[in-house]
Coordinates of C-alpha atoms in Angstrom, one line a residue:
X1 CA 52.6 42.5 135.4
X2 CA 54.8 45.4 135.5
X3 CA 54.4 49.0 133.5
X4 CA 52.2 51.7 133.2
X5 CA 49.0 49.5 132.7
X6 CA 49.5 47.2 135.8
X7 CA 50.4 50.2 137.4
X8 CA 47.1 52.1 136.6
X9 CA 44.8 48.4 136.8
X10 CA 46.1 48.4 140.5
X11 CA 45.8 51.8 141.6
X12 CA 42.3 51.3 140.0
X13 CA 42.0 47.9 142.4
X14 CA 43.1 50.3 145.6
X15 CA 40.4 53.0 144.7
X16 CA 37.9 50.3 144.1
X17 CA 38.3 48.1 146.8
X18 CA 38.6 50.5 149.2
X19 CA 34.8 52.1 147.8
X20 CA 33.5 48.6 148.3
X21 CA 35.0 48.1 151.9
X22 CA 33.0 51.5 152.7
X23 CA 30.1 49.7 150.4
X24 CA 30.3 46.9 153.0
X25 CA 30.2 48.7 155.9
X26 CA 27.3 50.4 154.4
X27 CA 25.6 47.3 153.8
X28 CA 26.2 45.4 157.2
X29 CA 24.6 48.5 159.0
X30 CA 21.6 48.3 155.9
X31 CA 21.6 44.1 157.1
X32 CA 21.7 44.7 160.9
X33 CA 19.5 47.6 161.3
X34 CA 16.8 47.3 158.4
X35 CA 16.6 43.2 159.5
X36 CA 15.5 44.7 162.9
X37 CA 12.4 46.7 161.8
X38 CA 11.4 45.1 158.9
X39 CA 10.4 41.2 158.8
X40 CA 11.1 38.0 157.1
X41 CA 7.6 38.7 154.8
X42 CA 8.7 41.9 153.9
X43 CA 12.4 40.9 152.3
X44 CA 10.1 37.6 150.9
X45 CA 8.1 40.0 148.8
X46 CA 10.8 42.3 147.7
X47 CA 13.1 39.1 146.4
X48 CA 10.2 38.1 144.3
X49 CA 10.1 41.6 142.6
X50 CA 13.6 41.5 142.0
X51 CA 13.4 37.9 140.2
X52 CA 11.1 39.9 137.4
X53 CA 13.1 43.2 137.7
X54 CA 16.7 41.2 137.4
X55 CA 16.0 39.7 134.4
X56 CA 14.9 42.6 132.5
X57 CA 17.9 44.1 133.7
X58 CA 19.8 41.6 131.6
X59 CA 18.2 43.1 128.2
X60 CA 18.6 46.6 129.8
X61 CA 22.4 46.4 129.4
X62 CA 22.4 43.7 126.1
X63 CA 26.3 43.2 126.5
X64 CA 26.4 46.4 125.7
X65 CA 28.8 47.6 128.9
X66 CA 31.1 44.9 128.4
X67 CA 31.0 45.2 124.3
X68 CA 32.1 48.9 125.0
X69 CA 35.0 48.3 127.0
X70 CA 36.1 44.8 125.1
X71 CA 36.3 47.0 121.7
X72 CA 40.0 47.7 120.6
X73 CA 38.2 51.3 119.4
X74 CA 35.2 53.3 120.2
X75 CA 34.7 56.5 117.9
X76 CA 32.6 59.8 119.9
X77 CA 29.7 58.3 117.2
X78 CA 29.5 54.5 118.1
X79 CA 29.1 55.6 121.9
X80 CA 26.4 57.7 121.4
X81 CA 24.4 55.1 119.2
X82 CA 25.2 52.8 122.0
X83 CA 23.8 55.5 124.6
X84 CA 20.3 55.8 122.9
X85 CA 20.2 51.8 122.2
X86 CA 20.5 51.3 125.9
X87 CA 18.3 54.2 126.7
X88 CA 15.5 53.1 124.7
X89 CA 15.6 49.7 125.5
X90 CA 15.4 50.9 129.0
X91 CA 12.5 52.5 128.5
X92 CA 10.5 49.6 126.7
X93 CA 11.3 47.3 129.3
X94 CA 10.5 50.2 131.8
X95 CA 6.7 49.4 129.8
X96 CA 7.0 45.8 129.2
X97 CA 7.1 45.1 133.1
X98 CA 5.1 47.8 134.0
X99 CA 2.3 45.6 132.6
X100 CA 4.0 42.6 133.4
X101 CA 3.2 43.5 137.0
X102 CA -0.4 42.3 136.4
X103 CA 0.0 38.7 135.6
X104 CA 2.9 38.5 138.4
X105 CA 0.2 39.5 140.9
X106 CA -1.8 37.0 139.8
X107 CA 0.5 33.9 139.8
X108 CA 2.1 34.6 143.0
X109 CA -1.6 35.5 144.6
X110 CA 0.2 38.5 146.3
X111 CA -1.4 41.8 145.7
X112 CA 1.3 44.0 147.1
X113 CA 3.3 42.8 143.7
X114 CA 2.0 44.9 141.3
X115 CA 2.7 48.2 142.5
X116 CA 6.3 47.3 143.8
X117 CA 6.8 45.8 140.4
X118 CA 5.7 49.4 138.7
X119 CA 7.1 51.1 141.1
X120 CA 10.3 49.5 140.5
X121 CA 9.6 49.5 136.7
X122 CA 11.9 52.7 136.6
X123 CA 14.8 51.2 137.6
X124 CA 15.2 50.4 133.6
X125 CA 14.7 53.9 132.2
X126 CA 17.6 55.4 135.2
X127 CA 19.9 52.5 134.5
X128 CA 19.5 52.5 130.9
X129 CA 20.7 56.0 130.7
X130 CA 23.5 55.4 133.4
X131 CA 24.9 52.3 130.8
X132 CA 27.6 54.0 128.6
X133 CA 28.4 56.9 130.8
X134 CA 29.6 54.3 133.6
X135 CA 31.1 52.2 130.8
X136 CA 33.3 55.2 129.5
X137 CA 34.5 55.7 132.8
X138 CA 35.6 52.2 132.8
X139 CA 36.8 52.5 129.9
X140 CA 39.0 54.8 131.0
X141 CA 40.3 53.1 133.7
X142 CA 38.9 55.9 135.9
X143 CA 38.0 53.9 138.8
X144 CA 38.0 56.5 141.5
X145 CA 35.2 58.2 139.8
X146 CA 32.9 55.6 140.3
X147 CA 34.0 54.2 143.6
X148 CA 32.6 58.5 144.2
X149 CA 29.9 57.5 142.7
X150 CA 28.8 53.9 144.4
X151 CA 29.5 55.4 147.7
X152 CA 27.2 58.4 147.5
X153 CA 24.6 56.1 146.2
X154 CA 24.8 53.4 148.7
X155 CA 24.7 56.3 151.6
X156 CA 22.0 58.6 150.1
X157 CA 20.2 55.2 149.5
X158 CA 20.8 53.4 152.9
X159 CA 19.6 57.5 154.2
X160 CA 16.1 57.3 152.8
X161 CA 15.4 53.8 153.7
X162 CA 16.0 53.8 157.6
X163 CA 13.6 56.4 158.4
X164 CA 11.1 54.8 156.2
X165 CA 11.7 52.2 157.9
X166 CA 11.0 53.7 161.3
X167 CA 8.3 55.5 160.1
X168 CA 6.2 52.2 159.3
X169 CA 6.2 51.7 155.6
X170 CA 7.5 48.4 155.5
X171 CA 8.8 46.5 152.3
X172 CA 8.2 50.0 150.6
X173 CA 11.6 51.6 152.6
X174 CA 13.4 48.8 150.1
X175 CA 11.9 49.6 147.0
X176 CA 13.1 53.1 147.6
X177 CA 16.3 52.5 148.5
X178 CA 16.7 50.7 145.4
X179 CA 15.4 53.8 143.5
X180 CA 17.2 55.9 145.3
X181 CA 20.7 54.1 144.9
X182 CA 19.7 53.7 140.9
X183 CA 19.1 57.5 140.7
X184 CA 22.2 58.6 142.5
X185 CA 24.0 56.1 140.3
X186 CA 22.7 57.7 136.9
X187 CA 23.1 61.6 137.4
X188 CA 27.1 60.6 139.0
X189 CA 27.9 58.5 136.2
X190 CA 26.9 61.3 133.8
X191 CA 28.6 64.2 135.8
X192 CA 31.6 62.7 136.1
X193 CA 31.9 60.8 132.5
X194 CA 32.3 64.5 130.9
X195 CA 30.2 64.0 128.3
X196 CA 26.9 64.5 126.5
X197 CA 25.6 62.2 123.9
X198 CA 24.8 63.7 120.2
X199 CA 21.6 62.8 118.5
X200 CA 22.1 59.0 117.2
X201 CA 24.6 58.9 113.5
X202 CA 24.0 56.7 111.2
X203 CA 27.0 56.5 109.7
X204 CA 28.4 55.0 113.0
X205 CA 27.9 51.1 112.9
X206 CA 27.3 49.4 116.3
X207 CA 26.6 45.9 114.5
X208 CA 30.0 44.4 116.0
X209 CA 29.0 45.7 119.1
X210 CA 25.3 44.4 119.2
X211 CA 26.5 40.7 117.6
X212 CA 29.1 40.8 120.9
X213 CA 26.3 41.7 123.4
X214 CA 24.1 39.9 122.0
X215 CA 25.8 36.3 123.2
X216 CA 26.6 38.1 126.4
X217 CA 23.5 38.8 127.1
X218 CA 22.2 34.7 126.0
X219 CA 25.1 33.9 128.8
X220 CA 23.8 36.1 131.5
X221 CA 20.2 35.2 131.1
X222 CA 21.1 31.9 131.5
X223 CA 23.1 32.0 134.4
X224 CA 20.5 34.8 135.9
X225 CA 18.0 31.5 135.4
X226 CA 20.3 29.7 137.2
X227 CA 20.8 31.9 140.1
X228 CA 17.3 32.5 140.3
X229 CA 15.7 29.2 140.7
X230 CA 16.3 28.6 144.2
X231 CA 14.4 31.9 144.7
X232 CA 11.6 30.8 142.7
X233 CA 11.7 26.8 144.7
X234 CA 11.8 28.3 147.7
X235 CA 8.9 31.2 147.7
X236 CA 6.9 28.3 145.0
X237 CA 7.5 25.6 147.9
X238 CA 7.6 26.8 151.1
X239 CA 6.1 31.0 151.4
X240 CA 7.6 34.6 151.7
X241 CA 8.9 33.8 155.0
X242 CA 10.8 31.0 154.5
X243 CA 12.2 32.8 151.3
X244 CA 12.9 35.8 153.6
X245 CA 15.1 33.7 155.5
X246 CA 16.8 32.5 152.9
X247 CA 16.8 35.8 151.1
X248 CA 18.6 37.4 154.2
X249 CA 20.9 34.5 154.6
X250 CA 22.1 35.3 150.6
X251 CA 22.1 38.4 150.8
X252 CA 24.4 38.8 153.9
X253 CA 27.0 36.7 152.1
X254 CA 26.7 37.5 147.8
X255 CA 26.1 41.2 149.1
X256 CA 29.1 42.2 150.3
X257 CA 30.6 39.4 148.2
X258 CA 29.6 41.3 145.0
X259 CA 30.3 44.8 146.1
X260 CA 34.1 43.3 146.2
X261 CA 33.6 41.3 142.9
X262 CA 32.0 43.8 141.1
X263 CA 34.9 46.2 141.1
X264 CA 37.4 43.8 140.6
X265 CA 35.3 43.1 137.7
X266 CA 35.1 46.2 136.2
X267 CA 39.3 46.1 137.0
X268 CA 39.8 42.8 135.4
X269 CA 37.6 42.6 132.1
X270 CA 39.3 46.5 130.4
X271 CA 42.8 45.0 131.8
X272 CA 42.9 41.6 130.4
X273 CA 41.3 43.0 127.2
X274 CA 44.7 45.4 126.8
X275 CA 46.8 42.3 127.1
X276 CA 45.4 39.5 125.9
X277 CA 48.1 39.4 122.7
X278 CA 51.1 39.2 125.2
X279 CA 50.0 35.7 125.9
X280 CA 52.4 35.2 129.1
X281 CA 52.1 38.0 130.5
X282 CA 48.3 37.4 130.4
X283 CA 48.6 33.9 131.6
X284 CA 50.4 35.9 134.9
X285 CA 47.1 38.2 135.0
X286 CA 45.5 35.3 135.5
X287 CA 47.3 33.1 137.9
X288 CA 47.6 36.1 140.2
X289 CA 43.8 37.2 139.8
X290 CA 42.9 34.0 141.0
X291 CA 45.2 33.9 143.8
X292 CA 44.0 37.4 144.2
X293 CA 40.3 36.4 144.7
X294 CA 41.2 32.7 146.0
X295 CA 43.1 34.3 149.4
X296 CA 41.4 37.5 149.3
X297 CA 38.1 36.6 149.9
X298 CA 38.0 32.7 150.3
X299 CA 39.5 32.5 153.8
X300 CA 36.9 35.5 155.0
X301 CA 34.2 33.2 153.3
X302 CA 35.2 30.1 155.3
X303 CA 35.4 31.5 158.2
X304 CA 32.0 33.1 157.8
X305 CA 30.7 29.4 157.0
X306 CA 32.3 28.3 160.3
X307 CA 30.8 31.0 162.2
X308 CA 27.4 31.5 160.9
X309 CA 25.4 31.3 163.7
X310 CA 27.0 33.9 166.0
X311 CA 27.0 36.1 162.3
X312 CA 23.2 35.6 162.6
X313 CA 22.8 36.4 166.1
X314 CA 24.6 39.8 165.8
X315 CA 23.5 41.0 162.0
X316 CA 19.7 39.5 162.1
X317 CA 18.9 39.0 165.5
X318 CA 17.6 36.7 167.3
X319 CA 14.9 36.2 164.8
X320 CA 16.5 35.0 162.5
X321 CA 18.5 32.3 163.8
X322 CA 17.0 29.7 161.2
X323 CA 19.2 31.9 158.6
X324 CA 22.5 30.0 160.0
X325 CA 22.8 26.8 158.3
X326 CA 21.2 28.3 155.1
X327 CA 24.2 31.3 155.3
X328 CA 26.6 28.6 156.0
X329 CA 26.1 26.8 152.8
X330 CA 26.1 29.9 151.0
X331 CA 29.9 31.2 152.3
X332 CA 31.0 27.7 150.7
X333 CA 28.8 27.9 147.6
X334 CA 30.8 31.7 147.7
X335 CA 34.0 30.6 148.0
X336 CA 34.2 27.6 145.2
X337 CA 32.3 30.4 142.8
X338 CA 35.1 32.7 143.5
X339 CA 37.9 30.4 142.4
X340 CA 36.3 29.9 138.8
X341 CA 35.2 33.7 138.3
X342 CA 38.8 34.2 136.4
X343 CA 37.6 31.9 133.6
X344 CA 34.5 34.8 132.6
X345 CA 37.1 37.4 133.0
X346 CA 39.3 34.7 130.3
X347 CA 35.8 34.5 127.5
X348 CA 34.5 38.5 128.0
X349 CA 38.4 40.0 127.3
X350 CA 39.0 37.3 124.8
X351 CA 35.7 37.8 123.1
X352 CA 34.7 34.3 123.9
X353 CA 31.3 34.6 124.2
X354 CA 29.4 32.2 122.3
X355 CA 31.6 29.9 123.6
X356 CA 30.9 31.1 127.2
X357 CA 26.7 30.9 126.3
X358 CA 27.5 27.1 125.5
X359 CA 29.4 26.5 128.3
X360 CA 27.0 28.2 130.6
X361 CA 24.2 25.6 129.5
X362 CA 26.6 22.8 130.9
X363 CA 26.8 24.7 134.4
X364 CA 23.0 25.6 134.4
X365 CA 22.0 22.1 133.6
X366 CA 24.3 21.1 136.9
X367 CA 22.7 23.6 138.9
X368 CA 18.9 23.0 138.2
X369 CA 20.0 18.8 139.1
X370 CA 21.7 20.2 142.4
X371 CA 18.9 22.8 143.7
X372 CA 15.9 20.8 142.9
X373 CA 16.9 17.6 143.9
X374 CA 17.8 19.4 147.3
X375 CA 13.9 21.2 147.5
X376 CA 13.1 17.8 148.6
X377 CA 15.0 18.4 151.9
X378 CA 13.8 21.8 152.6
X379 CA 15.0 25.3 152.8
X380 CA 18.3 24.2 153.9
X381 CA 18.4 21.2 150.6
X382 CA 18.1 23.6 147.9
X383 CA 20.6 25.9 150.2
X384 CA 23.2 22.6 149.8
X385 CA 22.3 22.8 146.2
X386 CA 23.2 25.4 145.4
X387 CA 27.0 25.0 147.4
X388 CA 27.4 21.8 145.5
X389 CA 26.9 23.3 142.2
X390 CA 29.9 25.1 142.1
X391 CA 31.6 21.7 142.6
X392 CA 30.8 20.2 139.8
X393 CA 31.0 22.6 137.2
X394 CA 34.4 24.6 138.6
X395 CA 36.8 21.8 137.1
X396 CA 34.4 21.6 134.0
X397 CA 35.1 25.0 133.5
X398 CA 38.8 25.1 133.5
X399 CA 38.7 21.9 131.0
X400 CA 36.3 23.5 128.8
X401 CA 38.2 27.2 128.4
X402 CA 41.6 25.2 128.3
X403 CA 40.0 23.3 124.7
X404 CA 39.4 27.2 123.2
X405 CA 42.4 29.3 124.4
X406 CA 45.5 28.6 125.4
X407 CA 45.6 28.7 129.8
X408 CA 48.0 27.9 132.4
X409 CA 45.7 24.9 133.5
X410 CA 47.9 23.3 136.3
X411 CA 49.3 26.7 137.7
X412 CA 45.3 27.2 137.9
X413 CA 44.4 23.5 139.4
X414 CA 47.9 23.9 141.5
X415 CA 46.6 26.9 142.8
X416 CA 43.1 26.5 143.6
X417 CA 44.0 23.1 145.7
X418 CA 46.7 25.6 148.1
X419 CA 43.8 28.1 148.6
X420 CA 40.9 25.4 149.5
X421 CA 43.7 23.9 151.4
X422 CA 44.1 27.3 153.7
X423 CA 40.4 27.7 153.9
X424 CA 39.3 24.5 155.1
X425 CA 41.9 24.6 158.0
X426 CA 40.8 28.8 158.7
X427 CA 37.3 26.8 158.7
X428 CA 38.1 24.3 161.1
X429 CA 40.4 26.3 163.6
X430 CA 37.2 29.1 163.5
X431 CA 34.7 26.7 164.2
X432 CA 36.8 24.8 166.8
X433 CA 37.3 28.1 168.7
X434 CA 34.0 29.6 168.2
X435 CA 31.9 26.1 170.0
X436 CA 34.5 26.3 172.9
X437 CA 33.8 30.4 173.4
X438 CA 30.1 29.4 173.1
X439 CA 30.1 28.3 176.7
X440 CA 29.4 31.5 178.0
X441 CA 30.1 34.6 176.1
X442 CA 28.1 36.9 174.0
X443 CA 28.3 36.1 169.7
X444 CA 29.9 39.1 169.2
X445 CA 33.0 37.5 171.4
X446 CA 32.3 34.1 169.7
X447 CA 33.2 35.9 166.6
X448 CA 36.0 37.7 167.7
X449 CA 38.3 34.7 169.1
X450 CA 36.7 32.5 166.4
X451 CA 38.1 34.9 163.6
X452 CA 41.4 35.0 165.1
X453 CA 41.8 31.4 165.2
X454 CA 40.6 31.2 161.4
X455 CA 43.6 33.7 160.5
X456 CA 46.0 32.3 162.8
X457 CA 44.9 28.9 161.3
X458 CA 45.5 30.7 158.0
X459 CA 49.1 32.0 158.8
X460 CA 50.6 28.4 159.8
X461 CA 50.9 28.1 156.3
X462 CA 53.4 30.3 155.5
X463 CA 55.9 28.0 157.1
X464 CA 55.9 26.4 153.6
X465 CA 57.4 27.4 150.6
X466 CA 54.8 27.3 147.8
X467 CA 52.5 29.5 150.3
X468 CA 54.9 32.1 151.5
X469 CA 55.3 32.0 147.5
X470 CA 51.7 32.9 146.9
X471 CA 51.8 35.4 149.9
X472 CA 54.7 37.0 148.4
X473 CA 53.0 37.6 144.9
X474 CA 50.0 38.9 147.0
X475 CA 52.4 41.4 148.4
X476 CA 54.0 42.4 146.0
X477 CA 50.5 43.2 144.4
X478 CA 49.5 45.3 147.2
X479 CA 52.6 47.4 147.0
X480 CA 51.4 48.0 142.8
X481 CA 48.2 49.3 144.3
X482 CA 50.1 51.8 146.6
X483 CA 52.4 53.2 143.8
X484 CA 51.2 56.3 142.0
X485 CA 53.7 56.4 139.9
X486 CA 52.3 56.9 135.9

């Protein structure tokens, strides 16, 4: 990677990531002080909503993001047909589940559904109109502007919901956060974008566009199935408070996890779309993206696994100790999803996506076996489930993309077998350190010498060659990120 466009997809990393690491903070407080005056019921009742709300949120968007910023071209006139397409499907799904909040109340037998389901029903008319304007400023590479915007939402958001909180309204302090952050969210994006959309032309075809999102979206309501089943097992099998521990156990990992993923995301999918004809230097994109992901985040996740039940103590409270095992499953399941995330970035840039819905049917398939032949064994068997998952269909994955495009397949295996290779002995030094500072000390020490030992554990490594390669390519990543230079 070298040149203006490495340059400018790395200064957009440093603006992002640093957004998220404030997103984080933001979200840890949210976790450790919300989790403390709210109960296991209340986040029970709020992950069922979002099982109905998610999926419309899929045909909210219809690709249409990611169809935007694939396209070599976007006139002034195809983005603001795609504005009112998103706009207006965000308004009839804002009606469809509006009504829909009727027969959820009646299947789940919980009558405090329906009006967090219609309340949260507007999430799809502010989101819809947020789609393109966010989109151009990805587009644009113009990444500081929405790590603005994320932050001001998760704060104003995180603002309202902590004194609603305190002031005794229950699971309704996290349906208005979620409004909150969505409305925040819309009127940045549009500020900031610097532009107004004209009424809809004709003359303007979005067909391309639509065909692209429409596979997009057949891929992401798949794998939104898929990640919502265990949500659906759980609350089905065993109530809203055993799925509000395993709700808080998920969320205090794929939170934070996503709030990093996201942006690098948004980085990745404009970036490898730029480049994709200079076939090595895109096969470098992605060796060093998933080194970037693999180090980055993986050895934080395995620690995290090794140290869940101090995690627990300190974020959740007592309370809430159940959550440990079930978190601990979910930093692995984490880290194994994070090695094979460069291989959606590889289908959405190359315009793989029909290929991708096929694929994703394979890795569904795997993950409906895993999580409900786990139920059997309880919360924390659908929790293994969903870790083993990942497993299975990572090497699948790499296979299958390798058949359709041309990919550095053993740089990619190579690679992923160094960074499981550093996390499982960060896993083991962690753990090792945090039962022998169990003895007597308080979990916030527990974590602190445990953490140490994972990196310490982690930094042996570099005594070998291939490693202190892989470090070196890190660094001299970081140092892109620092350089302003156009």
């Amino acid at each position: 990677m070298s040149g203006t466009l490495a340059q400018s997809a790395a200064r957009g990393m440093f603006f992002t990531l640093g957004a998220q690491g404030v997103k984080i903070l933001l979200q840890l407080a949210s976790v450790a002080i919300l989790s403390r005056l709210l109960t296991p019921d209340d986040y029970g009742l709020l992950a069922i909503v979002l099982v109905i709300v998610g999926a419309g949120e899929i045909f909210r968007d219809f690709g249409l993001t990611a169809a935007s910023i694939q396209a070599p071209t976007l006139s002034r006139g195809q983005r603001d047909n795609l504005f009112w397409l998103n706009a207006a499907i965000g308004a009839t799904l804002c009606v469809i589940v509006f009504f829909v909040s009727w027969p959820a109340t009646w299947i789940t037998g919980l009558p405090q559904i329906q009006a967090m389901v219609q309340c949260l029903s507007l999430l799809f008319i502010l989101n819809g109109l947020a789609t393109q304007h966010r989109a151009s400023l990805l587009r644009a590479l113009r990444f500081k502007a929405i790590a603005v915007v994320d932050i001001a939402a998760a704060v104003i958001g995180l603002g309202i919901a902590i004194p609603a909180a305190l002031g005794g309204l229950g699971y309704w302090a996290l349906v208005l956060q979620q409004l909150i952050v969505a409305a925040v969210g819309m009127a940045g994006a549009m500020v900031l974008a610097r532009w107004w959309p004209r009424l809809p032309d004709r003359t303007e075809s979005i067909r391309g566009f639509i065909g692209f999102g429409w596979n997009l979206v057949a891929t992401n309501l798949l794998m939104y199935a898929g990640s919502q089943l265990d949500t659906v097992l759980v609350g089905a099998r065993f109530g809203t408070a055993a799925l509000g521990l395993y709700n808080r156990a998920f969320q205090l990992v794929m939170t934070p996890l996503n709030q990093v993923r996201a942006p690098i995301n948004s980085v990745a999918q404009p970036v490898f779309a730029r480049v994709q004809g200079d076939q090595p230097r895109f096969e470098r994109y992605v060796v060093a993206g998933q080194l970037a992901l693999g180090y980055g985040i993986g050895i934080a996740l395995a620690v995290l696994a090794a140290l869940s039940t101090p995690v627990v103590a300190v974020m959740l409270g007592p309370r809430w100790l159940e959550a440990a095992p079930i978190l601990c499953l979910f930093a692995i399941a984490a880290m194994l999803s994070n090695i094979s995330m460069i291989g959606y970035w590889v289908y959405v840039s190359r315009g793989l996506t029909a290929q991708l819905f096929r694929y994703t049917m394979v890795s569904l398939a795997i993950k409906v076996v895993c999580l409900v032949t786990g139920s059997f064994f309880g919360v924390v068997g659908v929790a293994a489930g969903f870790a083993i998952a990942p497993a299975l269909s990572w090497p699948i994955s790499l296979w299958w993309l390798s058949r359709l495009t041309p990919m550095p397949v053993r740089e990619l295996y190579a690679g992923a077998a160094r960074i499981l290779a550093v996390c499982l002995a960060a896993a083991f030094a962690a753990a090792a350190a945090g039962v022998f500072a169990a003895g007597g000390l308080v979990p916030v020490a527990q974590l602190a010498i445990g953490g140490v030992a994972g990196l310490l554990a982690a930094a042996f490594f570099l005594v070998f060659p291939l490693f202190r390669k892989d470090a070196a390519t890190l660094v001299w990543f970081a140092r892109l990120m620092l350089n302003r230079k156009k």
